[in-house]
Structure formats: C-alpha cells, structure tokens
Amino acid sequence: MRILLTGATGRVGQYTLAHLAAEGHTVLATDVRPPPATAPAFPANVTFVTADLTSIPAVDSLFDAAKADGVIHLGAYPMPLPGLDDRELHNNNATSSYNVLRTAVDRGVTRIVQASSVNAHGLSYAPPGHTKFDKFPITEEVERRPEDAYALSKHECEIQADSLVRWAPETRIASLRFHMCRPDYETSWPDTRALDLFAWTSYDACARACLLGLTSEGWSSHEIFNIAAPTVCWEGNGVEEADRRKVGQSGEGLKLPTTLELLKRHWPHPYEVDEEYFAKNPRGTIWVSTKAERMLGWKHDV
C-alpha cells in the first residue's frame, strides 16, 4: 500500500513509520521538522519530505508525490506547550487536519486515519472543575464538552471527518482517540494523573491501530475509536517498590486500589457506573477500547 504519513518525526509518528516500513508499505513521510541528525537512515520503502500542513500548496505537493492509497494524519500539536498561543495551537490543528483530509478526499483516497484524542471530550486542559462525565466507563458515544483550545481542535477534527464522509460517501475515516502515549507501562505510571482518569497507551499499540485503521475490513463512513490499555495506570500512594513490581499492571494480590475505588477517591462529580463492567474488570480501564478490538481487530497487548 502507498501511504502518506504526516507527523512522522513525532513520538507516535516515529513508531508508526517504523511499523509501516516493517510491514512492507511504501511510505511518503512528512513533518514540519526534519528527522534529527542522529536518526538512522530510512529504509528503501520510505521517503521523507519536510512540509507545513497549513500550506495548501505544500499539501498539494505532498499528494502529488505520494500517489497514496491511504493517509495517516498525525501531524498536529499533541498538547498545549509552554509559550504556545492557544490560537496558534487551535488554528494549526484544525487547519492542517482539514487540509490533509479534504485533499485526500479530492484526490480519491478512500481510506484515512487521523489522530484524535481522549481530550476531544474536554479533559486534561479544561479549567479546574469543568471536566464532567455522566457515566463510567467511557465509550466513544459519550458527549463531547470541549472548552480549551486543544480539546476544541480535536473535536473539530472529528466533525470535519463527519462532514467529509457525507460529502464523499465512499470515503472511510478512522479517528483514533489516543490516551497518554508512552513506550511502556513502567514509563507511564509515574506521569498518571487522576484528572486524566488513569489511562495510557503504548506507542506500539498506537502504530498498530493506525495501520489497522487503513487495512481492516467490514466498516465504512467515519468511526471514532478509543485506543487505550485495558487496565488502569495507577500505582497509588505508599506502594513499596518491591510490592509494585510484584503487582504490575493487573493489580492482583495487592495494595493497589480498584478502578471504582480510584473514582470514588479522586472523582467527586456525580456519575453513573456500569457495575457489571467493573465487577468483571476490577482494575479495568475507564476508557474502553472494545469497539477498536471488534471493528479493527486491534489489541493493546500482543
């Protein structure tokens, strides 16, 4: 498959590029930043081009060169950054997304993947006390309530996808809602915050989801998928190092709190709970990815 990959020097982008290349796809990779000088040489099936996705001529040139069968759009600010104006963050993300998705549609590319975020709901960067969910665990159908610039930009990218599949019904778009992407669990749990609802995703799992968003069969139109690990990422207060290593992700045996205990302790807002889900999954993630498992054939752990 000939694939145009944007955001190729970003954290998820690097892993996705390596996965696509290893699977034998021909990739035109692009980013506004060139690869670092210390990066290894690209394999023969990868070409890299530096480009600004907010520039329409630059995007047109990319598509001219790629002659792509599929597009994976990861080129965006992944979060608010120190010194970054909210207007620039929002405008860059929303504009680059529309430029890439609309150009893909106009060029007849019918399989598209884009990086969304759990923050499309309004989560990590909302004003204190504003984040609200009506029910746990969280599925893709939960109401979006974005307020901050980053959340709004991700919400709008999903709305763009809704619009474009109506415009071109033969087009299929997967919006992947990633959550705190890290190399592995060990490097994730120290950064976990109650505000983010205790979840993470491995870079490898993100990369596999991106490719499956293009190659999986049996679905159409625009679909949103939660992409997160199956268990909560929270080690708790006062857990000794030896005990933590014995417990690991599962929380079996232990001093680690269950997911419901975490919610009661750290999430005081009123909400409904699926008691059956949490009874079966005492340390189960709050961001369920069963839709991705069912429709994409994706698993976080392989």
Short mmCIF file of C-alpha atoms in Angstrom, two decimals:
data_model
loop_
_atom_site.label_atom_id
_atom_site.label_comp_id
_atom_site.label_asym_id
_atom_site.label_seq_id
_atom_site.Cartn_x
_atom_site.Cartn_y
_atom_site.Cartn_z
CA MET A 1 0.00 0.00 0.00
CA ARG A 2 1.21 3.53 -0.76
CA ILE A 3 0.74 5.59 2.40
CA LEU A 4 1.16 9.28 3.18
CA LEU A 5 2.13 9.64 6.84
CA THR A 6 2.11 13.10 8.44
CA GLY A 7 3.69 13.93 11.78
CA ALA A 8 6.39 11.35 11.08
CA THR A 9 9.02 12.77 13.45
CA GLY A 10 6.61 12.99 16.39
CA ARG A 11 6.53 10.37 19.12
CA VAL A 12 3.65 8.31 17.75
CA GLY A 13 4.73 9.13 14.20
CA GLN A 14 8.17 7.57 14.59
CA TYR A 15 6.75 4.28 15.83
CA THR A 16 4.06 4.31 13.15
CA LEU A 17 6.63 4.94 10.42
CA ALA A 18 8.77 2.05 11.64
CA HIS A 19 5.72 -0.24 11.74
CA LEU A 20 4.58 0.72 8.24
CA ALA A 21 8.08 0.21 6.84
CA ALA A 22 8.48 -3.15 8.56
CA GLU A 23 5.15 -4.30 7.10
CA GLY A 24 6.43 -3.52 3.61
CA HIS A 25 4.34 -0.47 2.74
CA THR A 26 5.67 2.35 0.57
CA VAL A 27 5.60 5.48 2.71
CA LEU A 28 5.95 9.17 1.98
CA ALA A 29 6.66 10.52 5.48
CA THR A 30 6.41 14.20 6.31
CA ASP A 31 6.69 16.61 9.21
CA VAL A 32 7.33 20.31 9.71
CA ARG A 33 10.54 19.25 11.49
CA PRO A 34 13.22 17.17 9.78
CA PRO A 35 14.41 13.98 11.48
CA PRO A 36 17.23 14.50 14.00
CA ALA A 37 20.73 14.18 12.62
CA THR A 38 21.27 11.13 14.82
CA ALA A 39 18.28 9.26 13.36
CA PRO A 40 19.10 6.10 11.38
CA ALA A 41 18.76 6.16 7.61
CA PHE A 42 15.29 5.44 6.27
CA PRO A 43 14.75 2.07 4.56
CA ALA A 44 14.30 1.96 0.79
CA ASN A 45 10.48 1.98 1.02
CA VAL A 46 10.40 5.30 2.94
CA THR A 47 10.84 8.82 1.56
CA PHE A 48 10.86 11.86 3.86
CA VAL A 49 9.76 15.38 2.90
CA THR A 50 9.64 18.41 5.19
CA ALA A 51 6.33 20.27 4.81
CA ASP A 52 4.00 22.69 6.59
CA LEU A 53 0.49 21.20 6.52
CA THR A 54 -1.14 24.60 6.99
CA SER A 55 0.12 25.49 3.48
CA ILE A 56 -2.25 24.37 0.74
CA PRO A 57 0.48 24.31 -1.98
CA ALA A 58 2.69 22.21 0.32
CA VAL A 59 -0.11 19.72 0.93
CA ASP A 60 -0.89 19.52 -2.79
CA SER A 61 2.78 18.78 -3.48
CA LEU A 62 2.78 16.00 -0.91
CA PHE A 63 -0.19 14.31 -2.52
CA ASP A 64 1.33 14.73 -5.99
CA ALA A 65 4.43 12.91 -4.79
CA ALA A 66 2.77 10.26 -2.63
CA LYS A 67 0.12 8.98 -5.06
CA ALA A 68 -1.28 7.49 -1.87
CA ASP A 69 -3.81 4.70 -1.44
CA GLY A 70 -4.14 5.61 2.24
CA VAL A 71 -3.38 8.55 4.54
CA ILE A 72 -2.42 8.53 8.23
CA HIS A 73 -2.60 12.06 9.60
CA LEU A 74 -0.65 12.51 12.85
CA GLY A 75 0.69 15.99 12.12
CA ALA A 76 -0.55 18.28 14.89
CA TYR A 77 0.41 19.74 18.23
CA PRO A 78 -0.07 16.80 20.64
CA MET A 79 -0.88 19.05 23.61
CA PRO A 80 -0.65 22.66 24.77
CA LEU A 81 3.03 23.59 25.03
CA PRO A 82 4.75 26.25 27.15
CA GLY A 83 4.71 29.56 25.31
CA LEU A 84 2.34 28.30 22.60
CA ASP A 85 -0.54 30.68 21.96
CA ASP A 86 -3.90 28.88 22.17
CA ARG A 87 -4.93 30.48 18.89
CA GLU A 88 -1.91 29.04 17.11
CA LEU A 89 -2.49 25.61 18.65
CA HIS A 90 -6.14 25.55 17.61
CA ASN A 91 -5.63 27.01 14.16
CA ASN A 92 -2.70 24.75 13.32
CA ASN A 93 -4.52 21.57 14.36
CA ALA A 94 -7.86 22.37 12.77
CA THR A 95 -6.38 23.77 9.54
CA SER A 96 -3.80 21.04 8.98
CA SER A 97 -6.45 18.38 9.56
CA TYR A 98 -8.87 19.88 7.06
CA ASN A 99 -6.12 20.46 4.50
CA VAL A 100 -4.98 16.83 4.67
CA LEU A 101 -8.39 15.19 4.90
CA ARG A 102 -10.06 17.34 2.26
CA THR A 103 -7.14 16.94 -0.16
CA ALA A 104 -7.22 13.18 0.35
CA VAL A 105 -10.93 13.13 -0.49
CA ASP A 106 -10.42 15.34 -3.55
CA ARG A 107 -7.63 13.02 -4.76
CA GLY A 108 -9.81 9.94 -4.44
CA VAL A 109 -8.12 8.47 -1.35
CA THR A 110 -10.86 6.48 0.36
CA ARG A 111 -9.00 5.21 3.44
CA ILE A 112 -7.90 7.78 6.00
CA VAL A 113 -6.79 7.66 9.63
CA GLN A 114 -6.34 10.68 11.87
CA ALA A 115 -5.08 11.09 15.41
CA SER A 116 -7.79 12.40 17.67
CA SER A 117 -7.53 12.33 21.46
CA VAL A 118 -9.48 11.48 24.57
CA ASN A 119 -9.29 15.24 25.05
CA ALA A 120 -11.89 15.69 22.30
CA HIS A 121 -14.33 15.38 25.21
CA GLY A 122 -12.67 18.15 27.16
CA LEU A 123 -10.42 16.61 29.80
CA SER A 124 -6.82 17.37 30.75
CA TYR A 125 -6.63 21.05 29.86
CA ALA A 126 -10.08 22.31 30.81
CA PRO A 127 -10.40 24.92 33.57
CA PRO A 128 -10.32 23.33 37.04
CA GLY A 129 -13.65 21.81 37.98
CA HIS A 130 -15.10 21.97 34.46
CA THR A 131 -14.47 18.40 33.33
CA LYS A 132 -17.58 16.25 33.62
CA PHE A 133 -18.66 12.77 32.54
CA ASP A 134 -22.09 11.27 33.04
CA LYS A 135 -21.15 7.59 33.07
CA PHE A 136 -18.15 5.30 33.56
CA PRO A 137 -16.55 3.52 31.78
CA ILE A 138 -16.26 5.91 28.85
CA THR A 139 -17.20 4.79 25.34
CA GLU A 140 -16.93 6.65 22.04
CA GLU A 141 -20.57 7.76 22.35
CA VAL A 142 -20.05 9.96 25.41
CA GLU A 143 -20.99 13.61 24.92
CA ARG A 144 -18.16 15.94 23.91
CA ARG A 145 -17.85 19.11 26.01
CA PRO A 146 -14.64 20.80 24.80
CA GLU A 147 -13.68 24.20 26.24
CA ASP A 148 -9.90 24.56 25.91
CA ALA A 149 -8.17 25.16 22.58
CA TYR A 150 -6.64 21.70 22.29
CA ALA A 151 -9.88 19.85 23.07
CA LEU A 152 -11.77 22.08 20.66
CA SER A 153 -9.28 21.40 17.87
CA LYS A 154 -9.68 17.63 18.32
CA HIS A 155 -13.46 17.92 18.47
CA GLU A 156 -13.40 19.90 15.24
CA CYS A 157 -11.17 17.35 13.51
CA GLU A 158 -13.79 14.69 14.24
CA ILE A 159 -16.55 16.98 12.96
CA GLN A 160 -14.52 17.54 9.77
CA ALA A 161 -14.43 13.77 9.26
CA ASP A 162 -18.21 13.56 9.74
CA SER A 163 -18.65 16.25 7.12
CA LEU A 164 -16.27 14.73 4.58
CA VAL A 165 -17.79 11.25 4.59
CA ARG A 166 -21.16 12.88 3.89
CA TRP A 167 -19.53 14.85 1.08
CA ALA A 168 -17.85 11.73 -0.33
CA PRO A 169 -19.74 8.62 0.91
CA GLU A 170 -17.14 6.23 -0.50
CA THR A 171 -14.58 7.65 1.93
CA ARG A 172 -13.74 5.90 5.20
CA ILE A 173 -12.11 7.73 8.11
CA ALA A 174 -10.92 6.36 11.45
CA SER A 175 -10.43 8.91 14.23
CA LEU A 176 -8.23 7.35 16.91
CA ARG A 177 -8.60 8.73 20.42
CA PHE A 178 -5.20 8.06 21.98
CA HIS A 179 -4.51 8.49 25.69
CA MET A 180 -1.11 9.43 27.20
CA CYS A 181 1.18 7.65 24.75
CA ARG A 182 4.38 6.20 26.24
CA PRO A 183 6.88 3.42 25.43
CA ASP A 184 5.59 1.06 28.14
CA TYR A 185 3.75 0.80 31.45
CA GLU A 186 6.84 1.41 33.54
CA THR A 187 7.40 4.81 31.96
CA SER A 188 3.69 5.66 32.08
CA TRP A 189 2.52 5.24 35.65
CA PRO A 190 4.72 7.97 37.18
CA ASP A 191 3.01 10.52 34.89
CA THR A 192 -0.55 9.36 35.52
CA ARG A 193 -2.92 11.97 36.96
CA ALA A 194 -6.37 11.48 38.44
CA LEU A 195 -7.55 14.35 36.22
CA ASP A 196 -6.74 12.21 33.14
CA LEU A 197 -8.63 9.20 34.51
CA PHE A 198 -5.73 6.80 34.97
CA ALA A 199 -5.07 5.56 31.42
CA TRP A 200 -2.19 5.16 28.95
CA THR A 201 -1.38 3.72 25.51
CA SER A 202 1.86 2.21 24.25
CA TYR A 203 3.50 3.65 21.15
CA ASP A 204 3.49 0.20 19.54
CA ALA A 205 -0.25 -0.14 20.13
CA CYS A 206 -0.81 3.31 18.57
CA ALA A 207 1.18 2.32 15.49
CA ARG A 208 -0.75 -0.92 15.02
CA ALA A 209 -4.06 0.93 15.39
CA CYS A 210 -3.02 3.41 12.69
CA LEU A 211 -2.31 0.68 10.14
CA LEU A 212 -5.42 -1.30 11.05
CA GLY A 213 -7.46 1.86 10.56
CA LEU A 214 -6.43 1.64 6.90
CA THR A 215 -6.40 -2.12 6.29
CA SER A 216 -9.25 -3.53 8.41
CA GLU A 217 -12.44 -4.52 6.61
CA GLY A 218 -16.15 -4.60 7.37
CA TRP A 219 -16.90 -0.98 8.26
CA SER A 220 -17.44 2.32 6.47
CA SER A 221 -18.05 6.07 6.88
CA HIS A 222 -16.43 7.82 9.86
CA GLU A 223 -15.81 5.91 13.07
CA ILE A 224 -14.23 7.06 16.32
CA PHE A 225 -12.16 4.57 18.32
CA ASN A 226 -10.82 4.73 21.86
CA ILE A 227 -7.23 3.47 21.86
CA ALA A 228 -6.04 2.72 25.41
CA ALA A 229 -4.55 -0.05 27.51
CA PRO A 230 -7.09 -2.43 29.11
CA THR A 231 -6.16 -1.69 32.73
CA VAL A 232 -5.76 1.50 34.73
CA CYS A 233 -2.31 3.01 35.03
CA TRP A 234 -2.07 3.97 38.68
CA GLU A 235 0.33 2.75 41.34
CA GLY A 236 -1.20 4.62 44.24
CA ASN A 237 0.36 6.32 47.22
CA GLY A 238 2.70 4.48 49.54
CA VAL A 239 3.15 1.32 47.47
CA GLU A 240 6.62 -0.02 48.09
CA GLU A 241 8.83 -0.66 45.07
CA ALA A 242 9.02 -4.41 45.68
CA ASP A 243 5.26 -4.68 46.04
CA ARG A 244 4.69 -2.56 42.94
CA ARG A 245 6.90 -4.80 40.84
CA LYS A 246 5.12 -7.92 42.06
CA VAL A 247 1.71 -6.44 41.35
CA GLY A 248 2.41 -4.97 37.89
CA GLN A 249 -0.49 -3.91 35.67
CA SER A 250 -3.08 -6.39 36.90
CA GLY A 251 -3.26 -5.20 40.49
CA GLU A 252 -3.75 -8.79 41.66
CA GLY A 253 -2.72 -9.57 45.10
CA LEU A 254 -2.36 -6.13 46.32
CA LYS A 255 -2.37 -2.85 47.89
CA LEU A 256 -3.42 -1.18 44.67
CA PRO A 257 -6.94 0.30 44.60
CA THR A 258 -9.58 -0.91 42.17
CA THR A 259 -10.84 1.40 39.45
CA LEU A 260 -14.05 2.11 41.37
CA GLU A 261 -12.04 2.96 44.47
CA LEU A 262 -9.95 5.38 42.41
CA LEU A 263 -13.07 7.04 41.04
CA LYS A 264 -14.64 7.41 44.47
CA ARG A 265 -11.41 8.84 45.87
CA HIS A 266 -10.45 11.22 43.07
CA TRP A 267 -13.60 11.94 41.05
CA PRO A 268 -16.23 13.59 43.26
CA HIS A 269 -18.64 14.58 40.50
CA PRO A 270 -21.98 12.74 40.19
CA TYR A 271 -21.94 9.96 37.59
CA GLU A 272 -23.42 6.57 36.77
CA VAL A 273 -21.32 3.42 36.94
CA ASP A 274 -21.59 0.18 34.95
CA GLU A 275 -21.32 -2.13 37.95
CA GLU A 276 -21.16 -5.28 35.81
CA TYR A 277 -18.17 -3.99 33.83
CA PHE A 278 -16.18 -3.07 36.93
CA ALA A 279 -17.12 -6.31 38.69
CA LYS A 280 -15.58 -8.23 35.78
CA ASN A 281 -12.66 -5.81 35.48
CA PRO A 282 -11.65 -4.59 38.97
CA ARG A 283 -8.66 -2.71 37.51
CA GLY A 284 -10.29 -2.19 34.12
CA THR A 285 -9.62 0.96 32.15
CA ILE A 286 -12.14 3.78 32.25
CA TRP A 287 -11.57 4.34 28.50
CA VAL A 288 -12.86 1.11 26.97
CA SER A 289 -11.47 0.10 23.58
CA THR A 290 -13.76 -2.81 22.79
CA LYS A 291 -15.01 -1.06 19.65
CA ALA A 292 -11.47 -0.96 18.23
CA GLU A 293 -10.98 -4.59 19.19
CA ARG A 294 -14.21 -5.59 17.46
CA MET A 295 -14.06 -3.46 14.32
CA LEU A 296 -10.33 -3.02 13.70
CA GLY A 297 -9.10 -6.34 15.08
CA TRP A 298 -6.81 -4.33 17.38
CA LYS A 299 -5.43 -5.34 20.76
CA HIS A 300 -3.31 -3.18 23.00
CA ASP A 301 -1.15 -6.07 24.15
CA VAL A 302 0.17 -8.59 21.62
#
